[in-house]
Tab-separated table of C-alpha atoms in Angstrom:
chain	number	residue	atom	x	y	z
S	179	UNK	CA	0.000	0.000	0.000
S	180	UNK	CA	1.444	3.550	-1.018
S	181	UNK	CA	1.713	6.093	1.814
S	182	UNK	CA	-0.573	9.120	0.920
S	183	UNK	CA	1.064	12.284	0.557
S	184	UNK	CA	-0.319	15.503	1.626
S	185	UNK	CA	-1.155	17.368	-1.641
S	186	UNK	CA	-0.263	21.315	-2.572
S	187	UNK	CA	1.244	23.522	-4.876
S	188	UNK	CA	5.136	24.090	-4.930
S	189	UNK	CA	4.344	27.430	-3.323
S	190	UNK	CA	2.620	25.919	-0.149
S	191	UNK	CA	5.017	22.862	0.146
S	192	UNK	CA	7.888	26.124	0.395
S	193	UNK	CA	5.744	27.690	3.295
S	194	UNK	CA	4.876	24.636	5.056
S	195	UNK	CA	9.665	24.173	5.146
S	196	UNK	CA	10.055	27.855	6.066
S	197	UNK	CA	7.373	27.246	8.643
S	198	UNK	CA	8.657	23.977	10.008
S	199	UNK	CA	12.522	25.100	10.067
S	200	UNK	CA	11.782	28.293	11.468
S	201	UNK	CA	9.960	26.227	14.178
S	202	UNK	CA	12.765	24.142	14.912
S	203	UNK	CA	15.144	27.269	15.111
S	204	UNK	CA	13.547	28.959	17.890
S	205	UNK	CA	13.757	25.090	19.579
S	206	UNK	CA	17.359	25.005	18.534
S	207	UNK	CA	19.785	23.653	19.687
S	208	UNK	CA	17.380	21.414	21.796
S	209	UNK	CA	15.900	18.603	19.362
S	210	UNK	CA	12.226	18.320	18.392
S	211	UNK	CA	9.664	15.608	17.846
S	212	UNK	CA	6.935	15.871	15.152
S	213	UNK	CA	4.239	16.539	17.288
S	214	UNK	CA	5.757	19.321	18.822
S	215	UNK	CA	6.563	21.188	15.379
S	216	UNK	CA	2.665	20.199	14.052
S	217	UNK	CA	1.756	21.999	17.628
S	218	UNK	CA	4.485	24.569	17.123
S	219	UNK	CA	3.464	25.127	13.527
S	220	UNK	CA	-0.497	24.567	13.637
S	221	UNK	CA	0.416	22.217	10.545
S	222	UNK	CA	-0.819	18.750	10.133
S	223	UNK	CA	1.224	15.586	11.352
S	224	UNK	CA	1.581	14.693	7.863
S	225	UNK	CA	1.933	17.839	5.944
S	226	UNK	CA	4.902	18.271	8.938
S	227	UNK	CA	6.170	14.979	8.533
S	228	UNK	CA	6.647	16.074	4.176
S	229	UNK	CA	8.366	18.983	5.219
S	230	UNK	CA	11.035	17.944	7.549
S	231	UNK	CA	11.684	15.084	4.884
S	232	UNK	CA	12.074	17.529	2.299
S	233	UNK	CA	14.670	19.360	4.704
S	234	UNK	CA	16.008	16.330	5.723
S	235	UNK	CA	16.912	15.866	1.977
S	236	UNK	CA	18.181	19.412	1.618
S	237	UNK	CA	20.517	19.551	4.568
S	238	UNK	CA	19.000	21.834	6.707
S	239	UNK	CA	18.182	19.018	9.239
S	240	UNK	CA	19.776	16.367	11.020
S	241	UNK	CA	17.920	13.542	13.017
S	242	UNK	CA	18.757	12.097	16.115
S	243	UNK	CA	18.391	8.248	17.125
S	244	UNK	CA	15.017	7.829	19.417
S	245	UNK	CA	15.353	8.608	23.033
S	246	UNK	CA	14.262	5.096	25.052
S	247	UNK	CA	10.426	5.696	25.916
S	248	UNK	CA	8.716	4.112	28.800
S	249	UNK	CA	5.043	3.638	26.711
S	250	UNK	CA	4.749	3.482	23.466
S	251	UNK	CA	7.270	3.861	20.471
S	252	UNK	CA	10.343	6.519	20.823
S	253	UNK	CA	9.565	8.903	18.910
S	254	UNK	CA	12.523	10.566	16.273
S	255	UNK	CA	13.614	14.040	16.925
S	256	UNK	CA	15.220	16.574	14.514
S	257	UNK	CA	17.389	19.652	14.996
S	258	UNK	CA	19.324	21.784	12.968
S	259	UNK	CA	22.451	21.496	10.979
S	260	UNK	CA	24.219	23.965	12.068
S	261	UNK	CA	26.912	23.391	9.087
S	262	UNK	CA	24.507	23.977	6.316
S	263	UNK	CA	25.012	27.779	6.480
S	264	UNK	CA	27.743	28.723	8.823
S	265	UNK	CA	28.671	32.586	8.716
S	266	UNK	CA	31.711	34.630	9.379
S	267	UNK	CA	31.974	37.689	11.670
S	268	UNK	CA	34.746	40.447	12.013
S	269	UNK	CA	35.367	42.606	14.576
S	270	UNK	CA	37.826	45.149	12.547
S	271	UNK	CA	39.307	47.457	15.331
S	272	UNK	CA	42.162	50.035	14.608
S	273	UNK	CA	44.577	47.673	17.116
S	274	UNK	CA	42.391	44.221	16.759
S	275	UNK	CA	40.680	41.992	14.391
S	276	UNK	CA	38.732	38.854	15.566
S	277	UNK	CA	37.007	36.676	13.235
S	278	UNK	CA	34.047	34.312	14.524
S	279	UNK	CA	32.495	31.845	12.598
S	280	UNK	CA	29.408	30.309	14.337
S	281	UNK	CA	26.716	27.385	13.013
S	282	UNK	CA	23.127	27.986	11.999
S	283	UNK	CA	22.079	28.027	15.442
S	284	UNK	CA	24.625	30.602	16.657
S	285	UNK	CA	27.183	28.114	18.428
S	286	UNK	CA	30.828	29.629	17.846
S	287	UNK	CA	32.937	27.424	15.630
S	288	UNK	CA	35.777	29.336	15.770
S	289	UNK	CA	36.898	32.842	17.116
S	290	UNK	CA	40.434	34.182	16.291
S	291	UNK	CA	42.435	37.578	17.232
S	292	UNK	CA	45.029	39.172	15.494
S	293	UNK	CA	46.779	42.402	17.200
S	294	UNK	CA	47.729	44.829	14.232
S	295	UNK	CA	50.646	45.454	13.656
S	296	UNK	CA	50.823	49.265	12.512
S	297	UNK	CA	48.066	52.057	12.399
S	298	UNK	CA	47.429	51.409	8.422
S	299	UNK	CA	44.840	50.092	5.753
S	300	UNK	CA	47.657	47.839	4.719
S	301	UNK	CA	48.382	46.099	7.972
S	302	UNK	CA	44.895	46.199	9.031
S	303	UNK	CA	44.124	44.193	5.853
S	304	UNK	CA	46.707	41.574	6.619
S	305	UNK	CA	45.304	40.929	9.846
S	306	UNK	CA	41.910	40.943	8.350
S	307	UNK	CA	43.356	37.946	6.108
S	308	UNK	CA	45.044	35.956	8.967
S	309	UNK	CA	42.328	35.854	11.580
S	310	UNK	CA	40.205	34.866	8.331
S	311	UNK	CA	42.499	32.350	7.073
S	312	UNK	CA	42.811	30.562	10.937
S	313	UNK	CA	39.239	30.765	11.644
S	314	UNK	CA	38.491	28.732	8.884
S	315	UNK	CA	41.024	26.170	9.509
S	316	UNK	CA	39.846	26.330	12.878
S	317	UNK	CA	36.238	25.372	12.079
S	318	UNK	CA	37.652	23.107	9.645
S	319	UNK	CA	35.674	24.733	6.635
S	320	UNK	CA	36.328	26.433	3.117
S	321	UNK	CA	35.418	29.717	1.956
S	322	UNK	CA	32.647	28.446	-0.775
S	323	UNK	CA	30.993	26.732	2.614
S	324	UNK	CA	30.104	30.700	4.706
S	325	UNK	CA	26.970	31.795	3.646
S	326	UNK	CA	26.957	35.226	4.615
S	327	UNK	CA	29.614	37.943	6.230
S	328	UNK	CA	29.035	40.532	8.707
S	329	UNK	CA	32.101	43.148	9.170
S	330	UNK	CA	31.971	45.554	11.448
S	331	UNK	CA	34.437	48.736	11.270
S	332	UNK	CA	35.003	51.876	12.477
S	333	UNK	CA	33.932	55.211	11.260
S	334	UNK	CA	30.490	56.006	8.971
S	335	UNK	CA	29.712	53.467	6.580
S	336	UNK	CA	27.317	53.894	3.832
S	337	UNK	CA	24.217	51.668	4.260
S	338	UNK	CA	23.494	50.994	0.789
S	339	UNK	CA	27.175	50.157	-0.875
S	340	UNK	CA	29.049	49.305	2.665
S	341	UNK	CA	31.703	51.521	1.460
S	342	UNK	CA	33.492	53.427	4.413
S	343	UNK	CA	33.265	57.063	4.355
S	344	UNK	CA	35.574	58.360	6.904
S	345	UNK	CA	37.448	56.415	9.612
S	346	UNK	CA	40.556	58.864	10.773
S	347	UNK	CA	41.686	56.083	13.146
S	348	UNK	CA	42.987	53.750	10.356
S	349	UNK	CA	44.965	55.899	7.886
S	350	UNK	CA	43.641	54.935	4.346
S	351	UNK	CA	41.090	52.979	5.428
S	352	UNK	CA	38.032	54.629	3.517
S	353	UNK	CA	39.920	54.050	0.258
S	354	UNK	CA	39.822	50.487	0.365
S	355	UNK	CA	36.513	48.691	-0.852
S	356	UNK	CA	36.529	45.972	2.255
S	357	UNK	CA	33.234	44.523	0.633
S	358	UNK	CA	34.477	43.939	-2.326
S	359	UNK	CA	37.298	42.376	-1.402
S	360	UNK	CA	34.613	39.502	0.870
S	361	UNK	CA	32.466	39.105	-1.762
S	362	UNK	CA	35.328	38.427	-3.994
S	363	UNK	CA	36.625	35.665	-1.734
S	364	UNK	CA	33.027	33.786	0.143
S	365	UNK	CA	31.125	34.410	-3.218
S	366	UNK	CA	27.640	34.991	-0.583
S	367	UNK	CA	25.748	37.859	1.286
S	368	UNK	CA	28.442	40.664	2.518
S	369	UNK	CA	27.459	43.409	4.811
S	370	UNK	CA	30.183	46.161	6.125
S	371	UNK	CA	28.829	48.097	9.223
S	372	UNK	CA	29.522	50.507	12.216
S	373	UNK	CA	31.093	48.671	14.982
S	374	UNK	CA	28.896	50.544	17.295
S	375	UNK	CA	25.605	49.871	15.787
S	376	UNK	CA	26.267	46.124	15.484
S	377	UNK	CA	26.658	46.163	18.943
S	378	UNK	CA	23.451	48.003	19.495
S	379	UNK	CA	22.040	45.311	17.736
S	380	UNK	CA	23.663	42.689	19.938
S	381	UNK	CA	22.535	44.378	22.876
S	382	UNK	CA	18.962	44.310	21.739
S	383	UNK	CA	19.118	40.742	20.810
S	384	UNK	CA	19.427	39.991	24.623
S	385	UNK	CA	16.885	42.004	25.637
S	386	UNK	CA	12.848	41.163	25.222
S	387	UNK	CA	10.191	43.365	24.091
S	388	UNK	CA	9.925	46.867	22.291
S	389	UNK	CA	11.466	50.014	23.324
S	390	UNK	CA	14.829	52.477	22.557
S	391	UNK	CA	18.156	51.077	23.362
S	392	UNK	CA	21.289	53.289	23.429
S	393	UNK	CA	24.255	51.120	23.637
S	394	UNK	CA	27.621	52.781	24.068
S	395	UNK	CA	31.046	51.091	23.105
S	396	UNK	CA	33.703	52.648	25.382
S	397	UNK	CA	37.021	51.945	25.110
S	398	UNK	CA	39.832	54.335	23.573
S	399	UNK	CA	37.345	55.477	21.607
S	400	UNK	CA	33.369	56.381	22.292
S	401	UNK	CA	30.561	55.046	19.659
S	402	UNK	CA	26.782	54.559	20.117
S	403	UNK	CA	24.789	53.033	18.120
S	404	UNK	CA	20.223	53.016	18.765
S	405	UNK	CA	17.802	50.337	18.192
S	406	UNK	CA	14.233	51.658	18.429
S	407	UNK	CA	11.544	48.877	18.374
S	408	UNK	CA	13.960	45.865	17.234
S	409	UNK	CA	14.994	48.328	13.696
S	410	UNK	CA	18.584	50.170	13.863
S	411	UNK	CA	18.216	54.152	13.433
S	412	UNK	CA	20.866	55.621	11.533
S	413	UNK	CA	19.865	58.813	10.524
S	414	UNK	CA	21.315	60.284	8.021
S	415	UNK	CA	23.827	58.279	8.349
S	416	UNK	CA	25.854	59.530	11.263
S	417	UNK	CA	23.958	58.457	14.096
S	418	UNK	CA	25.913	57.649	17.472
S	419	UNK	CA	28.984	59.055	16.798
S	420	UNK	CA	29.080	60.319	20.832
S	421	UNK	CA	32.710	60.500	20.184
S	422	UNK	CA	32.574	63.840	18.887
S	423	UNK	CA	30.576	65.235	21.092
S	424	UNK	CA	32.230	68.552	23.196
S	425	UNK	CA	31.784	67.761	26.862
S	426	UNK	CA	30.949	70.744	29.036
S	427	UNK	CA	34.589	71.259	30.022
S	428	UNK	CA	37.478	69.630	27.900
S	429	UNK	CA	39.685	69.114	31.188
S	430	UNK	CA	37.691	65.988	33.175
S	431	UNK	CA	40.155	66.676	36.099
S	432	UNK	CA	38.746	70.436	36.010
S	433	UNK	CA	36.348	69.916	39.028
S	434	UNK	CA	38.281	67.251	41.151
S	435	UNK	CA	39.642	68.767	44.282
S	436	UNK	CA	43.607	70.460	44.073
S	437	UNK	CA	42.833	70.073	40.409
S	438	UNK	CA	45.760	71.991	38.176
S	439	UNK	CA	44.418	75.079	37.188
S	440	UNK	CA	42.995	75.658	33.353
S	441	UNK	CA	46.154	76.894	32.359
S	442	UNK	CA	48.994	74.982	34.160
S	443	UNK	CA	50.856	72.343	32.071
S	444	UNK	CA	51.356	68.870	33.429
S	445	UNK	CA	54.545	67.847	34.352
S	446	UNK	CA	57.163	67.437	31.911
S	447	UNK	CA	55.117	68.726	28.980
S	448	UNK	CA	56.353	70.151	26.169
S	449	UNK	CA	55.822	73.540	25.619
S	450	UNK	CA	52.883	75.064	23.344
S	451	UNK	CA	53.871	74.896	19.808
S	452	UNK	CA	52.274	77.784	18.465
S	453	UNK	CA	51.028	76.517	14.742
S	454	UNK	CA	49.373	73.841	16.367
S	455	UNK	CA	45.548	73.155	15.735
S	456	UNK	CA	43.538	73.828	18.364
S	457	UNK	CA	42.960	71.163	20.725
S	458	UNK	CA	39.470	71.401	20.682
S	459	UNK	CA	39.047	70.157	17.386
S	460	UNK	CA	38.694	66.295	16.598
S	461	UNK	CA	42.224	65.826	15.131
S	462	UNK	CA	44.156	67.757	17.293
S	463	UNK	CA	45.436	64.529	18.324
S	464	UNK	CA	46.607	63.319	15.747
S	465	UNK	CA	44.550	60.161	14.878
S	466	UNK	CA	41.420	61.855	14.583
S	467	UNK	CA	39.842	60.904	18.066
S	468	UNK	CA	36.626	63.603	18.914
S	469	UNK	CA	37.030	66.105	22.433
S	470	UNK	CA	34.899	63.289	24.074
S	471	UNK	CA	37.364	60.321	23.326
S	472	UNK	CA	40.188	62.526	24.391
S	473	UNK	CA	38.663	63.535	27.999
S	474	UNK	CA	37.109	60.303	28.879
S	475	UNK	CA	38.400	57.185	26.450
S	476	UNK	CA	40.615	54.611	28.196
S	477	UNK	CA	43.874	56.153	27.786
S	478	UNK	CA	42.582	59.492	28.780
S	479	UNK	CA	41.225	58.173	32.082
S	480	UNK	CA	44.975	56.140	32.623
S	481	UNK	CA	46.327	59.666	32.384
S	482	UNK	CA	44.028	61.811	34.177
S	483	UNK	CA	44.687	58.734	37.033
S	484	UNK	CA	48.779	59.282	36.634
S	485	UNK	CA	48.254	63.033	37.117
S	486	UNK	CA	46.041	63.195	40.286
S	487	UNK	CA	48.683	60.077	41.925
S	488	UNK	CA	51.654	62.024	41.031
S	489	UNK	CA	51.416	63.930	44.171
S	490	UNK	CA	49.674	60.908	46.155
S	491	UNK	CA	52.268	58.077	45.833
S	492	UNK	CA	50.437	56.038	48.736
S	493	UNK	CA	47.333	56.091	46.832
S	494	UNK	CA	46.941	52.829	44.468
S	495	UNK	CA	46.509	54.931	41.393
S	496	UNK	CA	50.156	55.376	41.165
S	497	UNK	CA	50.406	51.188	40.030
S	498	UNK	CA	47.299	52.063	37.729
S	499	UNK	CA	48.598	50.962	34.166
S	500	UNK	CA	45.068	50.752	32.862
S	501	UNK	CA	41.559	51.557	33.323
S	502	UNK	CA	40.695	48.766	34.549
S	503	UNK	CA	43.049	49.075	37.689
S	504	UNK	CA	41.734	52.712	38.033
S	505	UNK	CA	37.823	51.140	38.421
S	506	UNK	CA	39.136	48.291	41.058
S	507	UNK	CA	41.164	50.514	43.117
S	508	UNK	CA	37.815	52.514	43.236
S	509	UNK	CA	35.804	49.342	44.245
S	510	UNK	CA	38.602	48.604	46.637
S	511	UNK	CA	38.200	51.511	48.492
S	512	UNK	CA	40.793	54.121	47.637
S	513	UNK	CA	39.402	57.523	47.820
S	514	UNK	CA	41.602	59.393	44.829
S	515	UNK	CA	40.223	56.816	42.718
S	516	UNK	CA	36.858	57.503	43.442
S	517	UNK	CA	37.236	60.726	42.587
S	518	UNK	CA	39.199	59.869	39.171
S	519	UNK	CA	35.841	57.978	38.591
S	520	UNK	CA	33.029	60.170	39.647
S	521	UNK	CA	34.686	63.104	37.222
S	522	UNK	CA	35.096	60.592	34.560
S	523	UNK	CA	31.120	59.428	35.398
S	524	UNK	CA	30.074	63.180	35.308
S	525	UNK	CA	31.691	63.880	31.928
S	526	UNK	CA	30.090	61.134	30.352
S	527	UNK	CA	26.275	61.869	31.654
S	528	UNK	CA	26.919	65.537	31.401
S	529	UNK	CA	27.600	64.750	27.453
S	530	UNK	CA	25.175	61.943	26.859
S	531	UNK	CA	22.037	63.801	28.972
S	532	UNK	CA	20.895	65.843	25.764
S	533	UNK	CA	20.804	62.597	23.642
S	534	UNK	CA	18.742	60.863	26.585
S	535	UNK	CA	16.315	64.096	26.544
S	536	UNK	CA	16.052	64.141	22.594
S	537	UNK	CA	15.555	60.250	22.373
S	538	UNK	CA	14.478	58.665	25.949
S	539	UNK	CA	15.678	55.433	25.222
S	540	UNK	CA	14.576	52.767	27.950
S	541	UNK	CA	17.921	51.881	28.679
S	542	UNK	CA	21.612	52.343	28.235
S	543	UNK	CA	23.854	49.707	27.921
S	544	UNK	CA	27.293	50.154	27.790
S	545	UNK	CA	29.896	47.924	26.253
S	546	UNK	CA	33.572	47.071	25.256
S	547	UNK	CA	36.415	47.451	27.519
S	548	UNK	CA	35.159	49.820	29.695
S	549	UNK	CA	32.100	47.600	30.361
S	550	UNK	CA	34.522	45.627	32.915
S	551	UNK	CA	34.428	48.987	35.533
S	552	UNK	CA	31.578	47.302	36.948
S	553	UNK	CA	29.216	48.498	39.398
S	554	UNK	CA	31.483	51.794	40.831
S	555	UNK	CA	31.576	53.140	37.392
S	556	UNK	CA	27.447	52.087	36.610
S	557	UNK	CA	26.239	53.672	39.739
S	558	UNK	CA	28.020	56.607	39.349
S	559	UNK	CA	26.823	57.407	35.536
S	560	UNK	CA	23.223	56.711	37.121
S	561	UNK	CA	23.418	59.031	40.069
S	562	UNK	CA	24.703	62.231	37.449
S	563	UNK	CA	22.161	60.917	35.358
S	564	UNK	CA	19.265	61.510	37.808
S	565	UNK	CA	20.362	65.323	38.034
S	566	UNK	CA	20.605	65.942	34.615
S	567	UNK	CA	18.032	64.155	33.093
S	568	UNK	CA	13.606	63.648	33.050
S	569	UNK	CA	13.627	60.360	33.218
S	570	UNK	CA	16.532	58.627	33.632
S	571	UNK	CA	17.173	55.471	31.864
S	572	UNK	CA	18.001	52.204	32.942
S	573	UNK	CA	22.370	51.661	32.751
S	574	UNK	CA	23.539	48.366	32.157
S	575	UNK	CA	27.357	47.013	31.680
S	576	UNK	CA	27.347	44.914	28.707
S	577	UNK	CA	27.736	41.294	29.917
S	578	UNK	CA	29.332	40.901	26.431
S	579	UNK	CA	32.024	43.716	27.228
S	580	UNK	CA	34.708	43.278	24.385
S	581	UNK	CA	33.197	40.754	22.479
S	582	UNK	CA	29.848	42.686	21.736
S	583	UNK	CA	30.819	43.841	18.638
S	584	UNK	CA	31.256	40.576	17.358
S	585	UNK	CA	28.596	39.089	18.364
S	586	UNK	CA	26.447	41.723	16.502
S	587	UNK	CA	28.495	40.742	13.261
S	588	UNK	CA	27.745	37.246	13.599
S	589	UNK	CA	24.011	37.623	14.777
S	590	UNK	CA	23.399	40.212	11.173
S	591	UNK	CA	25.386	37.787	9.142
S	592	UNK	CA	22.873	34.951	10.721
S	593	UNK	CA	19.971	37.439	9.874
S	594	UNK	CA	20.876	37.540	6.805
S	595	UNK	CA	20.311	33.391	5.990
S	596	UNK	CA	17.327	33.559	7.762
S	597	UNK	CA	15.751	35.999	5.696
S	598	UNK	CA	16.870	34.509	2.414
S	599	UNK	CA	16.775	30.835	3.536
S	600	UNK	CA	13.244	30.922	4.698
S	601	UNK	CA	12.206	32.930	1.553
S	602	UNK	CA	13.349	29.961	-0.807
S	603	UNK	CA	13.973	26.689	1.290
């Protein structure tokens, strides 16, 4: 006797697939029985049953041998294969690149750093190829085999071509054509985005329900990026850059107590050189970091941390050699340091409070390296916050902290199969 087979056009045989693997996605990675997709899917037993053959066939699915069953007959479960589309990720810093490569359902098959070498397009392309090259290996797979790419990099990126537009931390970095050069190697889906929105993006994909999201990546430098209802705003195209905002005061040790005065030079500086640009203005630095970056990035908090110890040798900001030793001597108790951290707090709600008044997000999460501060840095943003602002958001410390970035490359580049795969499958 031939089994019956439920009938229906190509068109509703392709829903009934998109239906039935998007079911077993949001079960994934746990395994699922064919009752629970028909309940999952509000599809019949058999018109399920068609379906998961069909993706069986097409590699989308892998089954698992019965579970022993105390009544009745074990029933067969399915889950995804995670190898059918696995996608690349990179996380292309100034100093770092780290390529990820994770499965269908999200589990990292590989995740390789690279420091760069020197501050140019050149060297930050040859680190781009190495981490590349070794995730691969690592995950044992070829190029053909990535379905889609997700790179996130700084400075403003064009939505539409992925072409970067300016990025004065990497020296000749806007002239190179970054998705060309993917699409040229994995033949699939390449998207080129700003670091800081992807991990907006990542930060939303942790949270549930609707609402505004600013999330902040701190480290040297200072990027936002804003999810409103699930979508990414980007303006007209230069949305986040916090970076370049002009705090109240340029000097964040202007307010701490025995504070040099405005026009005193620190120790051992050079003097003035009079044909130099102003140092108010976003390159005055040299590498094109915004008045924000330079009063409260990392290495502007290590050195506002030096100056304030110099005269306190006892204090345990003189063995700071990072921010993250300014933040635990803080915790730990020392009072200089809590000081060193309230001003750098206060500069950083004191800038931010007119983009919480214009957009009211629900919450702020912050991420990258100065997510590690923990809760002496969080409570102190909060309580200059509350003075400065209507309604003060929520302020969160990215449980991600340095890896947020990629994980919103990897979770767009995952995106990105979804939509197509369950279009067509």
């Amino acid at each position: 006797m031939t089994e019956e087979r439920p009938a229906g056009t190509p068109v509703l045989r392709r829903m009934n697939r998109a239906a039935v693997l998007d079911a077993v996605r949001r079960r994934a990675p746990e395994p699922v029985r064919l009752a629970e997709l028909s309940q999952l899917t509000e599809l019949t037993r058999p018109t399920v049953a068609q379906a998961v053959e069909d993706l069986l066939a097409a590699g989308w699915l892998r089954q698992h041998a019965p579970q022993p069953a105390t009544v009745g007959r074990p029933a067969t479960r399915f889950s995804l294969n995670g190898r059918a589309a696995p996608v690349l990720g990179l996380d292309v810093g100034p100093h770092t690149v780290t390529a990820g490569i994770a499965d269908l359902a999200g589990e990292r098959l590989a995740v390789i750093r690279r420091t760069v070498g020197r501050r140019s397009a050149r060297h930050l392309l040859e680190a781009v190829d190495e981490a590349t090259d070794e995730a691969l290996a690592t995950a044992g797979l070829a190029a053909e085999q990535i379905a889609a790419v997700t790179a996130a990099t700084p400075g403003i990126v064009e939505e539409t071509t992925g072409r970067v537009l300016f990025v004065p931390s990497v020296p000749g970095w806007s002239e190179i054509d970054l998705a060309g050069r993917l699409r040229a190697r994995f033949r699939c889906a390449v998207t080129v985005e700003n670091d800081a929105n992807l991990a907006a993006l990542a930060a939303a994909h942790q949270r549930t329900g609707a609402g505004t999201l600013l999330a902040v990546q701190w480290g040297e430098r200072l990027g936002a990026g804003v999810v409103i209802d699930g979508r990414l705003h980007r303006g007209a195209g230069q949305a986040g850059e916090i970076g370049f905002i002009r705090p109240v005061d340029n000097r964040p040790d202007a307010h701490l107590p025995n504070a040099d005065p405005p026009d005193a030079d620190p120790p051992d500086a050079d003097p003035p050189d009079a044909d130099a640009p102003d140092a108010d203005l976003p390159d005055a630095a040299g590498d094109g970091r915004g008045p924000l970056e330079r009063a409260i990035g990392a290495e502007a908090i290590v050195n506002l941390a030096r100056r304030r110890a110099a005269a306190h040798p006892e204090s345990r900001l003189a063995r700071a050699t990072d921010a993250a030793a300014v933040f635990a001597a803080a915790a730990g108790g020392d009072p200089l340091a809590a000081e060193v951290v309230d001003r750098v707090a206060a500069v950083f709600a004191e800038a931010i409070a007119p983009v919480v008044l214009v957009l009211s997000p629900h919450v702020i999460v912050i991420g990258g390296g100065i997510a590690r501060a923990g809760a002496v840095l969080l409570d102190a943003i909060a309580r200059h916050l509350e003075d400065l602002t209507l309604t003060p958001p929520g302020v969160e410390l990215s449980e991600l902290a340095e890896g947020t970035v990629l994980t919103g490359a990897i979770q767009m580049a995952l995106d990105e199969v979804w939509r197509d795969t369950l279009t067509v499958c």
